[in-house]
mmCIF file of C-alpha atoms and ligand atoms in Angstrom:
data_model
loop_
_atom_site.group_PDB
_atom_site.id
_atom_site.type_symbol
_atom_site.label_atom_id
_atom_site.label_comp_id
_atom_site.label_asym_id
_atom_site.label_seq_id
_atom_site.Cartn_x
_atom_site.Cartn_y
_atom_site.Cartn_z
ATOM 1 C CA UNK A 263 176.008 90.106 162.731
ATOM 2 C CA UNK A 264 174.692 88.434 159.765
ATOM 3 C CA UNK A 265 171.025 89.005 160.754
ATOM 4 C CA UNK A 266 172.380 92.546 161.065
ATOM 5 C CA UNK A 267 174.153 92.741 157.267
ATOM 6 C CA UNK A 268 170.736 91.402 155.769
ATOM 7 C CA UNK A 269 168.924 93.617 157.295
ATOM 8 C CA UNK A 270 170.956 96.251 155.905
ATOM 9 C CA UNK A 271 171.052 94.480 152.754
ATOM 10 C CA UNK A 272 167.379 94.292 152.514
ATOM 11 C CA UNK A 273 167.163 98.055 152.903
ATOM 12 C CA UNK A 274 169.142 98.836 150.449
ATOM 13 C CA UNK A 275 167.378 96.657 148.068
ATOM 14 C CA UNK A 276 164.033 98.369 149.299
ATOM 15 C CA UNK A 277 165.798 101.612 148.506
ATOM 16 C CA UNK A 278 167.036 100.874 145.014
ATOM 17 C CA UNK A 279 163.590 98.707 144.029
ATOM 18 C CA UNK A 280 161.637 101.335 145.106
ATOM 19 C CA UNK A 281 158.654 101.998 143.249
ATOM 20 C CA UNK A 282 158.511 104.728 141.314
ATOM 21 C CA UNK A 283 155.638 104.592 138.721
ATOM 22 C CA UNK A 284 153.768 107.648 138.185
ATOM 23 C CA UNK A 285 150.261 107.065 136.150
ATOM 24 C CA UNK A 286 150.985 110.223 134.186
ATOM 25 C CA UNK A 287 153.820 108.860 132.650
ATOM 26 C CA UNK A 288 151.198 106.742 130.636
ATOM 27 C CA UNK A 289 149.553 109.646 129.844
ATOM 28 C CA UNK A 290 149.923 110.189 126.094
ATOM 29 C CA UNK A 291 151.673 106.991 125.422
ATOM 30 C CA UNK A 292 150.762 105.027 122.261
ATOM 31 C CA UNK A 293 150.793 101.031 122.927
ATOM 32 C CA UNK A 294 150.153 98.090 120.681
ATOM 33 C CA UNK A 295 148.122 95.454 123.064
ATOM 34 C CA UNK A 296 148.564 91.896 122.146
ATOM 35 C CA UNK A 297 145.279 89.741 123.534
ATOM 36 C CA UNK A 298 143.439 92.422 124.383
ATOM 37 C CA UNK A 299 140.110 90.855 123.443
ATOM 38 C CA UNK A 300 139.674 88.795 127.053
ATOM 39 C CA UNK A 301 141.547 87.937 130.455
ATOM 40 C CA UNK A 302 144.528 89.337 131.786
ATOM 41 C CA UNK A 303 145.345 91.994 127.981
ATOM 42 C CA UNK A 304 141.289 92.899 128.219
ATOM 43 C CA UNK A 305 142.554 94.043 131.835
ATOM 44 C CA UNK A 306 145.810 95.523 130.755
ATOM 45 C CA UNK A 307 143.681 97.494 128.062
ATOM 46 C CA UNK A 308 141.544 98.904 130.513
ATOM 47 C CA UNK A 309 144.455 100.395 132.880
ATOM 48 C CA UNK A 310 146.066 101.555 130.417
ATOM 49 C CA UNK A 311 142.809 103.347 129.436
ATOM 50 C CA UNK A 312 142.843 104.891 133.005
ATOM 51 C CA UNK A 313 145.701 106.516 132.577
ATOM 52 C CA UNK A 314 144.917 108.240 129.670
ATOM 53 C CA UNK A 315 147.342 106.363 127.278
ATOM 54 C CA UNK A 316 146.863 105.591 122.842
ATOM 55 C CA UNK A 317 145.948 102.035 122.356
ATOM 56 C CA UNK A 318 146.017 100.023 119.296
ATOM 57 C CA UNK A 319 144.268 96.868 120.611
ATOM 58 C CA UNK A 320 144.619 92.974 118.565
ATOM 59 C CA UNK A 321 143.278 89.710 118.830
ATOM 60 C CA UNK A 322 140.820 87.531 116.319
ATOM 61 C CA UNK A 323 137.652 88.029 117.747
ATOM 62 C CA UNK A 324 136.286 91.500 115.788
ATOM 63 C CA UNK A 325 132.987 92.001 117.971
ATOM 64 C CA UNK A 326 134.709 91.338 121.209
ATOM 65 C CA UNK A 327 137.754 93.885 120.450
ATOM 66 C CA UNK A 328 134.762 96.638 119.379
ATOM 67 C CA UNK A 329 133.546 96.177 122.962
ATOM 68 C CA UNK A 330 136.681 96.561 124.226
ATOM 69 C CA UNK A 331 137.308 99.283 122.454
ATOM 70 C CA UNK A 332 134.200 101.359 123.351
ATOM 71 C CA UNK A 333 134.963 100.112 127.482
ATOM 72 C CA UNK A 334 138.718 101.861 126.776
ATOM 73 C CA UNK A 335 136.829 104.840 125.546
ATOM 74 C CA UNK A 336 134.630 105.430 128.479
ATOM 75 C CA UNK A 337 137.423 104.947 131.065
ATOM 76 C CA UNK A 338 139.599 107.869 129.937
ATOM 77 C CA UNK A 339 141.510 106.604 126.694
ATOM 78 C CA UNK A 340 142.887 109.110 124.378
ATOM 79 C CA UNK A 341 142.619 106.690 121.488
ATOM 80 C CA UNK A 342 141.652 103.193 120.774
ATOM 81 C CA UNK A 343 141.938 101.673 117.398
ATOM 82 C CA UNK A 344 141.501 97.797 116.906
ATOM 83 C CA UNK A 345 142.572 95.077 114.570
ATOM 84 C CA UNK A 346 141.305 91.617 114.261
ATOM 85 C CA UNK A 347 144.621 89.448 113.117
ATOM 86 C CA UNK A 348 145.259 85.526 114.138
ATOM 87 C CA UNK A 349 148.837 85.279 115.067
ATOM 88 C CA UNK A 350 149.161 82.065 112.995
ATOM 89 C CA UNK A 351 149.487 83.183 110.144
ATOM 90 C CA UNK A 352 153.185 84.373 109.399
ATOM 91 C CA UNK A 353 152.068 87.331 107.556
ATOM 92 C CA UNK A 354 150.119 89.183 110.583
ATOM 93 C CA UNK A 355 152.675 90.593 113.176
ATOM 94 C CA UNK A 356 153.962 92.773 110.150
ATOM 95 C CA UNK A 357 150.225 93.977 109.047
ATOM 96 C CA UNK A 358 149.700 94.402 112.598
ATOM 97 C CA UNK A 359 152.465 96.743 113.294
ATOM 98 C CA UNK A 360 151.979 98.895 110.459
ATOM 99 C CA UNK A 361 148.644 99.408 111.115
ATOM 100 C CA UNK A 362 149.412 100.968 114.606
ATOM 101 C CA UNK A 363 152.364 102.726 113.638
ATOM 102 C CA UNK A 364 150.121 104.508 111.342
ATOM 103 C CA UNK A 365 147.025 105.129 113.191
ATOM 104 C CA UNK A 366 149.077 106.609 116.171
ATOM 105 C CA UNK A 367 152.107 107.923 114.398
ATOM 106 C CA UNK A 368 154.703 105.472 116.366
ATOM 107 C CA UNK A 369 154.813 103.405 119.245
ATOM 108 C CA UNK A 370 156.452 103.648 122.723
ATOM 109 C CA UNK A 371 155.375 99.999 123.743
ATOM 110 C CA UNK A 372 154.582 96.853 122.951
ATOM 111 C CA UNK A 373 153.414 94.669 124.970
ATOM 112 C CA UNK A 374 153.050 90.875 123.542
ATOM 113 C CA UNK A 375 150.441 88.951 125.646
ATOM 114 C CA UNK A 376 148.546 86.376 123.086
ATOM 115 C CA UNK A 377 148.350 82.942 123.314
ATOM 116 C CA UNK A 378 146.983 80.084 121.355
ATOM 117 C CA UNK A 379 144.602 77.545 122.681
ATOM 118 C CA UNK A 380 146.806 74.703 124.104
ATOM 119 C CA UNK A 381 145.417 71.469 126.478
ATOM 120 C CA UNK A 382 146.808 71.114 130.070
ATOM 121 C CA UNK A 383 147.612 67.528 129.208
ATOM 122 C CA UNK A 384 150.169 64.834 129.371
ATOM 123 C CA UNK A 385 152.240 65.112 125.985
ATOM 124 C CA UNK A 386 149.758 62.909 123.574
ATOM 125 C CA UNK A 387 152.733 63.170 120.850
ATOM 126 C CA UNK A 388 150.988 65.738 118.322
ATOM 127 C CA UNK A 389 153.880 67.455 116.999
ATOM 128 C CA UNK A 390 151.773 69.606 114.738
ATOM 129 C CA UNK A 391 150.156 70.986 117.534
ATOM 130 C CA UNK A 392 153.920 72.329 119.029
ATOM 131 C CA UNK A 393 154.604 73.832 115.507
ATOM 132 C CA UNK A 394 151.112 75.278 115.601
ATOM 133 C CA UNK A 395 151.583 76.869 119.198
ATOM 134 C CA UNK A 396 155.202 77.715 118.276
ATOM 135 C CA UNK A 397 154.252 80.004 115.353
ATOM 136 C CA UNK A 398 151.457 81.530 117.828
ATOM 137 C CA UNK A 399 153.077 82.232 121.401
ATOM 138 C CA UNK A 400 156.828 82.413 119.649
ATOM 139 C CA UNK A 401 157.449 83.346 116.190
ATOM 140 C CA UNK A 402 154.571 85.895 116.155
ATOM 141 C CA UNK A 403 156.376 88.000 119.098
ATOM 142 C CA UNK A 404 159.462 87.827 117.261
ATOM 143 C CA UNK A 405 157.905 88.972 114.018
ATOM 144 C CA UNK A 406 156.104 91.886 116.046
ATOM 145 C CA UNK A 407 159.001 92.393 118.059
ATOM 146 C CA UNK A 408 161.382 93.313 114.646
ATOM 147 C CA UNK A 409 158.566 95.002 113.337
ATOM 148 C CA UNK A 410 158.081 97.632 116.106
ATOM 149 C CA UNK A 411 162.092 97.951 117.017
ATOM 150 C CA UNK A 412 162.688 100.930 114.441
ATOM 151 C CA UNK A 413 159.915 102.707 116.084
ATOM 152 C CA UNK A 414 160.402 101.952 119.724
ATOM 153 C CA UNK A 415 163.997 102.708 119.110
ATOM 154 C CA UNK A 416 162.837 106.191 117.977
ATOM 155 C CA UNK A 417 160.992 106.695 120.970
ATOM 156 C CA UNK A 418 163.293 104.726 123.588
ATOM 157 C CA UNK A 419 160.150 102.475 124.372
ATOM 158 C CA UNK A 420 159.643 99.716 125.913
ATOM 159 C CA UNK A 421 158.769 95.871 125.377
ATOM 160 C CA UNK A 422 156.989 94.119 127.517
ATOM 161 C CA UNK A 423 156.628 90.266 126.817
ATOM 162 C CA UNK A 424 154.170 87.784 128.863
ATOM 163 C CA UNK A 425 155.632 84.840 130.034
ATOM 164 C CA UNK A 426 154.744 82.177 132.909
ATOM 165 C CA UNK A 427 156.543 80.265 135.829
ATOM 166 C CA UNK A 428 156.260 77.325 133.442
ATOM 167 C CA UNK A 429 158.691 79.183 131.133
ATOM 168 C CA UNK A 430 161.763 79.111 133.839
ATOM 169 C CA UNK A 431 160.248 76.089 135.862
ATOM 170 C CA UNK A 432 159.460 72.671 133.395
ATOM 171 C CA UNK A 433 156.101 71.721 134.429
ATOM 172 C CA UNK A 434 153.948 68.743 133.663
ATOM 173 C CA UNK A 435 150.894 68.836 131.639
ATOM 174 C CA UNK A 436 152.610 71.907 129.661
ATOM 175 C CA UNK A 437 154.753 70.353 127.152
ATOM 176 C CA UNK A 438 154.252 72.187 124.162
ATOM 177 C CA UNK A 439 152.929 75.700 126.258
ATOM 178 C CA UNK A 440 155.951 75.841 128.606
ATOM 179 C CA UNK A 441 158.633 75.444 125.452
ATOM 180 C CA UNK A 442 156.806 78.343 123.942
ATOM 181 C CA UNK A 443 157.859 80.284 127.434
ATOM 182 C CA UNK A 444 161.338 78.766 127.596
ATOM 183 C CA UNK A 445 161.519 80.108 124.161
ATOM 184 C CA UNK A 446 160.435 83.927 124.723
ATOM 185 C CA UNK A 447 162.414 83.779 128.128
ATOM 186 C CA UNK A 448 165.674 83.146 125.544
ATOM 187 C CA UNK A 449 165.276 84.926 122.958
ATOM 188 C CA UNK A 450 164.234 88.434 124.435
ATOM 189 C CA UNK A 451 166.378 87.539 127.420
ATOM 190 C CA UNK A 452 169.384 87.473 124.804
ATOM 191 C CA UNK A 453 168.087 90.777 122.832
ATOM 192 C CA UNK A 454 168.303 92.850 125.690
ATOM 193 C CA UNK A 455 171.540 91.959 126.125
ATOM 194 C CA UNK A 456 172.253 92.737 122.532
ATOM 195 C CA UNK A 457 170.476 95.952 123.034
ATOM 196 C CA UNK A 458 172.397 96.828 125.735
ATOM 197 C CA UNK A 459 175.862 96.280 123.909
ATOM 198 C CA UNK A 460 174.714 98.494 121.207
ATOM 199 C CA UNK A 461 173.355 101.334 123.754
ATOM 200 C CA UNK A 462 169.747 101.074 121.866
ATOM 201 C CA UNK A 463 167.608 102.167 124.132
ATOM 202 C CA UNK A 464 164.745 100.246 124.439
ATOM 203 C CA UNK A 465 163.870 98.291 127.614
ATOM 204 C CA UNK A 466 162.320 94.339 127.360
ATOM 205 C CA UNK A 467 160.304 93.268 130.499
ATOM 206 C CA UNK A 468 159.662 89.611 130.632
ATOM 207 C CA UNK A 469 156.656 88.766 133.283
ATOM 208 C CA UNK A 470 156.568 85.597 135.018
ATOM 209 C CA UNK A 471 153.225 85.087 135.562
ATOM 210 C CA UNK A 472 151.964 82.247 138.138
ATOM 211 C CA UNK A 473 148.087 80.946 137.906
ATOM 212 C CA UNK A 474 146.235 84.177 136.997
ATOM 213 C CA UNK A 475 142.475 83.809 137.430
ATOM 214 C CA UNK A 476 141.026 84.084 133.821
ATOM 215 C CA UNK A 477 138.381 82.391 132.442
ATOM 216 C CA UNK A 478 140.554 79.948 130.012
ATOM 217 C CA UNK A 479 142.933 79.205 132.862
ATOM 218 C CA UNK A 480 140.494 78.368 135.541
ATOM 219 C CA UNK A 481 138.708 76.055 132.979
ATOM 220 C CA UNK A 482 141.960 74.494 132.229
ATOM 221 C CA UNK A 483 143.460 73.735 135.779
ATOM 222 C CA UNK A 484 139.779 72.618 137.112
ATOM 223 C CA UNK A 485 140.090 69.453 138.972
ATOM 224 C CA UNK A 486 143.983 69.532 138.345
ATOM 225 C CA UNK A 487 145.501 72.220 140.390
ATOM 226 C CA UNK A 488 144.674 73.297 143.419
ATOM 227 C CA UNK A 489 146.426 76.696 144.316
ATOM 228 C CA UNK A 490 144.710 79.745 144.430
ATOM 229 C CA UNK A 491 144.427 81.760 141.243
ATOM 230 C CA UNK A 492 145.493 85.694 141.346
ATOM 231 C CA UNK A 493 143.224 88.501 139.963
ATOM 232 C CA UNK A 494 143.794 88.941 136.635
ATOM 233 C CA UNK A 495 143.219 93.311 136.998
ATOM 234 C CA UNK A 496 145.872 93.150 139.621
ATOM 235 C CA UNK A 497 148.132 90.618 137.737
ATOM 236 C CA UNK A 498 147.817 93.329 134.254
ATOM 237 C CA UNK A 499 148.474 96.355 136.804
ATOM 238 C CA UNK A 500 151.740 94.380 137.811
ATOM 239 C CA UNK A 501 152.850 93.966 134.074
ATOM 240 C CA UNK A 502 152.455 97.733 133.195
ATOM 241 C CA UNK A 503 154.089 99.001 135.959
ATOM 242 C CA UNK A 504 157.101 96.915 135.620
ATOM 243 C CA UNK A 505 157.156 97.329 131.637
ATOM 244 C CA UNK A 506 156.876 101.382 132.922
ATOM 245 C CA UNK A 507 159.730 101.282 134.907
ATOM 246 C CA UNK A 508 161.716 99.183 132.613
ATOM 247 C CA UNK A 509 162.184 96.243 134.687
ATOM 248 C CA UNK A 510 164.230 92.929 133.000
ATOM 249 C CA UNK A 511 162.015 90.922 134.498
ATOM 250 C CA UNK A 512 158.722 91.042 136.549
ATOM 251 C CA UNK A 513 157.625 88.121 138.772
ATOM 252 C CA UNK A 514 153.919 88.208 139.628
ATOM 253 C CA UNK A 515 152.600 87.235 142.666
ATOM 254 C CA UNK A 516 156.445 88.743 144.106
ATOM 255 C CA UNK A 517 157.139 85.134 145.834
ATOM 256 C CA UNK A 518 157.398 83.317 142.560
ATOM 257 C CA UNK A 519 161.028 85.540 142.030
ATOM 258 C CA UNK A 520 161.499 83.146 145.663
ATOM 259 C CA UNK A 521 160.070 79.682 144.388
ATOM 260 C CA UNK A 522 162.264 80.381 141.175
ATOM 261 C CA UNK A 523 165.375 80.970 143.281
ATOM 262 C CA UNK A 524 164.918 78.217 144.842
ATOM 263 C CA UNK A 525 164.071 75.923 142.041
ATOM 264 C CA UNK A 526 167.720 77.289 140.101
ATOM 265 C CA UNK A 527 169.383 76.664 143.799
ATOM 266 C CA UNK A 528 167.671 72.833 143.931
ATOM 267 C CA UNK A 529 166.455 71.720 140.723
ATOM 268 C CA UNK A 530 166.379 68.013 141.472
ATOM 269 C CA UNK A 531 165.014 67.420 144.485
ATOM 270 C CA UNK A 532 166.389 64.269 146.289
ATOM 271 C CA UNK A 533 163.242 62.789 146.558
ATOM 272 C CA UNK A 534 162.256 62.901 142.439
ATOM 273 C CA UNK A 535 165.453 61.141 142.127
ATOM 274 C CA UNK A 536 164.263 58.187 144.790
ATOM 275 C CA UNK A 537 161.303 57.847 143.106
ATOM 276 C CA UNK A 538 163.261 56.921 140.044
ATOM 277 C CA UNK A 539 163.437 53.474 139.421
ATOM 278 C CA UNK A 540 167.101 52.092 139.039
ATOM 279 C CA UNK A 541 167.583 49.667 136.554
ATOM 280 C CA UNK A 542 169.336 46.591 137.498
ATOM 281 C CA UNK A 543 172.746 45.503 136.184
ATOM 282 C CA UNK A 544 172.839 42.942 133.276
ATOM 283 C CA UNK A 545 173.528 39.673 134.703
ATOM 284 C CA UNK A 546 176.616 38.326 133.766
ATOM 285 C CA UNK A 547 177.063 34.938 132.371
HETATM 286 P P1 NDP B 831 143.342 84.158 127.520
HETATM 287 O O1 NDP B 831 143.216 82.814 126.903
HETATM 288 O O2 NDP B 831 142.304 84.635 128.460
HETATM 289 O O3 NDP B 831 143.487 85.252 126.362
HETATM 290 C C1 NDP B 831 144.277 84.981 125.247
HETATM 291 C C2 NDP B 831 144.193 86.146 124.286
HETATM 292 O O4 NDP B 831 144.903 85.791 123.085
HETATM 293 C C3 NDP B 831 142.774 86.484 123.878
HETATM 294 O O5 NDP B 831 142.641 87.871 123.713
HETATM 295 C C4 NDP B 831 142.617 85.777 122.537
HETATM 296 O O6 NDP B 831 141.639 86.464 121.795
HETATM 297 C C5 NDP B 831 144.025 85.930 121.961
HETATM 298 N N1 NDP B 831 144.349 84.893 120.976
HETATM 299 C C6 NDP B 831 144.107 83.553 121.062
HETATM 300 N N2 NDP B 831 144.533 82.929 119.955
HETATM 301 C C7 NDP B 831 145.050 83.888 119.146
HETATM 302 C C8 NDP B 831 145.614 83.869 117.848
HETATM 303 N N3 NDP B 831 145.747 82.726 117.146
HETATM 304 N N4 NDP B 831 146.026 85.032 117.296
HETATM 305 C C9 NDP B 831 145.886 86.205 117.972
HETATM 306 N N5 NDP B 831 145.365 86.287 119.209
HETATM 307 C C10 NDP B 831 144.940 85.137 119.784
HETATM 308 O O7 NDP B 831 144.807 84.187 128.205
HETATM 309 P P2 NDP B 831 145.255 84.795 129.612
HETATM 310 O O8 NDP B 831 144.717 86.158 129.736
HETATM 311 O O9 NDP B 831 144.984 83.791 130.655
HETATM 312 O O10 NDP B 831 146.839 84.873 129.399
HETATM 313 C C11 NDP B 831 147.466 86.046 128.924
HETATM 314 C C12 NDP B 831 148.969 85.865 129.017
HETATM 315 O O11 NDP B 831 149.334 85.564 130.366
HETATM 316 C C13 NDP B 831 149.504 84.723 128.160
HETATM 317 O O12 NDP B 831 150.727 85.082 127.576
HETATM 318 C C14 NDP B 831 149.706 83.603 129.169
HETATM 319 O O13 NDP B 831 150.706 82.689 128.773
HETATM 320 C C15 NDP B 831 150.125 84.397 130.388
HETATM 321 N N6 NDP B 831 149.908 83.653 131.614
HETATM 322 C C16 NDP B 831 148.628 83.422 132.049
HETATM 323 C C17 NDP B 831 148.432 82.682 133.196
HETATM 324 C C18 NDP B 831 147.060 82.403 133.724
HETATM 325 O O14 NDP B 831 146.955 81.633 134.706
HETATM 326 N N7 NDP B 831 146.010 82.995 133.165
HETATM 327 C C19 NDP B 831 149.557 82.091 133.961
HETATM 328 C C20 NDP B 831 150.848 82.411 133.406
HETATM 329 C C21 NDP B 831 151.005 83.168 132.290
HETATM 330 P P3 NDP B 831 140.837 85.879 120.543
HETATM 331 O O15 NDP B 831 140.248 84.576 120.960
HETATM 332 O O16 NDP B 831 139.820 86.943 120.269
HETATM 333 O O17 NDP B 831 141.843 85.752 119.441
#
C-alpha cells in the first residue's frame, strides 16, 4: 500500500512538474546577463541567442564581452548590446540597468550570475576580503535587482538569481563565498514572498548549482575535490528553463534538491559529533 500511494504520488508530481518550456517563448525577450563574459553566463548568453531572444550582456572584461557579443550575433540573436561594469563599485548595478532599459526599451529578465574572485581556502581571517566579495556576489544583485523591479513589474518578468549548494549546505573552504549564497538564498527567498503578498507579478528563480565545469572552478577544486564536474552549456540550459517557467527554485544536477533534503532532514551527522572532542570537567578541589 504505501509503495502503491508513492507511486501515485510520484505521478502526480510528474504531472504537475511537467516540463513545459517552449524555446519560442524566448523569442523576442529582452534580458540583462550578469557574467556573461566566460563560463556558465558566456553559455547562458549563447542559448539565449538560440532562441532568438534581446540581450544586454555585462561583465569587466570589454574585449571578451565584444566576442561574445559577435558569437550571440551569429547564433540567431535579435540584439546584443554590451557593457563593461565591475560590480564593486556601488555605483554600477544602477548604470547598468539603465543602460539596458534603454537600449532595449525594458526588460523581461534578469538574470544575476557574477561572481568575484574568491580562494577555496580555509578562512585565513581577511575580513576585507568578505566585505569585498559581499559588495560583489550580494549587494550588487540587490542594487540590480531594485533597479530592474519597475520594469520587470511592467512586463511580469522574471528574476533569475545564481546560487550554489554551498549557499543552503555550509561547506568548508567557502567561508566568505558560501555567506554570499546564504545571503542571496535570504534575501530573494524573502522578496518573493513579499511579491507574492502584494500580487506583483514577477517570478524569482534561485539555482542551486553543484560543481559546474568552468574554467575558474576546475582550477579552484584541483587536487581538492574529487566529484565530477557538470557541463557548464547544460548547467546554463537548466537555469533558463527554470527562470522560463518561473520556478522558486532550480536545483542543478536534479539530485542535489535530494542531498539538500537530506542535509535539512540530518544536519549533524552522528559521526561529526564523535569526532568532536569533549572537554573534560574541571577538577574539583
Ligand atoms: P566564472 O568565474 O567562470 O565567471 C564569473 C563571471 O563574473 C565572469 O563573466 C566575470 O567576468 C564576471 N565577474 C568577475 N568579477 C566581476 C566583477 N567584479 N564585476 C562584474 N563581473 C565580474 O564563474 P562560473 O561561470 O563558474 O559561475 C557562474 C555562477 O554560477 C556564479 O554565480 C557561481 O557562484 C555559480 N556557481 C558555479 C559553480 C561552478 O562550479 N562553476 C558551482 C555553483 C555555483 P570578468 O572577469 O570579465 O569581469
Amino acid at each position: 500500500k504505501v509503495l502503491c500511494a508513492a507511486g501515485s504520488l510520484a505521478v502526480l508530481l510528474a504531472f504537475f512538474c511537467r516540463d513545459t518550456f517552449q524555446p519560442e517563448q524566448l523569442s523576442g525577450a529582452r534580458v540583462l546577463l550578469t557574467g556573461a563574459s566566460t563560463g556558465i553566463g558566456e553559455q547562458m548568453a549563447y542559448h539565449y541567442a538560440t532562441f532568438g531572444a534581446e540581450i544586454v550582456l555585462t561583465a569587466r572584461r570589454e574585449a571578451v564581452l565584444q566576442e561574445v557579443m559577435e558569437k550571440c550575433l551569429t547564433l540567431g540573436a535579435k540584439k546584443v548590446f554590451y557593457i563593461p561594469a565591475d560590480m564593486s563599485s556601488p555605483s554600477e548595478p544602477d548604470r547598468v540597468v539603465q543602460f539596458a532599459v534603454q537600449k532595449l526599451g525594458g526588460l523581461d529578465y534578469l538574470v544575476l550570475n557574477h561572481i568575484g574572485i574568491s580562494p577555496f581556502q580555509m578562512w585565513d581571517g581577511d575580513v576585507e576580503h568578505t566585505r569585498w566579495l559581499m559588495q560583489v556576489n550580494f549587494f550588487s544583485y540587490v542594487a540590480l535587482a531594485t533597479a530592474a523591479l519597475p520594469t520587470l513589474e511592467k512586463n511580469h518578468g522574471s528574476m533569475v538569481v545564481v546560487s550554489s549548494l554551498t549557499g543552503k549546505i555550509p561547506t568548508p573552504f567557502t567561508t566568505s563565498y558560501s555567506a554570499t549564497k546564504f545571503a542571496l538564498d535570504g534575501f530573494f527567498s524573502s522578496l518573493r514572498h513579499e511579491l507574492m503578498m502584494q500580487k506583483r507579478n514577477v517570478s524569482i528563480t534561485l539555482c542551486i548549482l553543484g560543481l559546474i565545469d568552468t574554467a575558474a572552478a576546475l582550477e579552484k577544486t584541483r587536487g581538492k575535490v574529487f566529484i565530477a564536474a557538470s557541463p557548464a552549456p547544460e548547467a546554463a540550459l537548466a537555469i533558463i528553463r527554470g527562470g522560463a517557467a518561473r520556478l522558486p527554485e532550480l536545483f542543478y544536477p536534479w539530485w542535489l534538491r535530494h542531498v539538500h533534503g537530506l542535509w535539512v532532514l540530518l544536519p549533524s551527522p552522528a559521526c561529526c559529533r564523535a569526532s568532536i572532542p569533549q572537554r573534560s570537567e574541571p577538577q574539583r578541589p
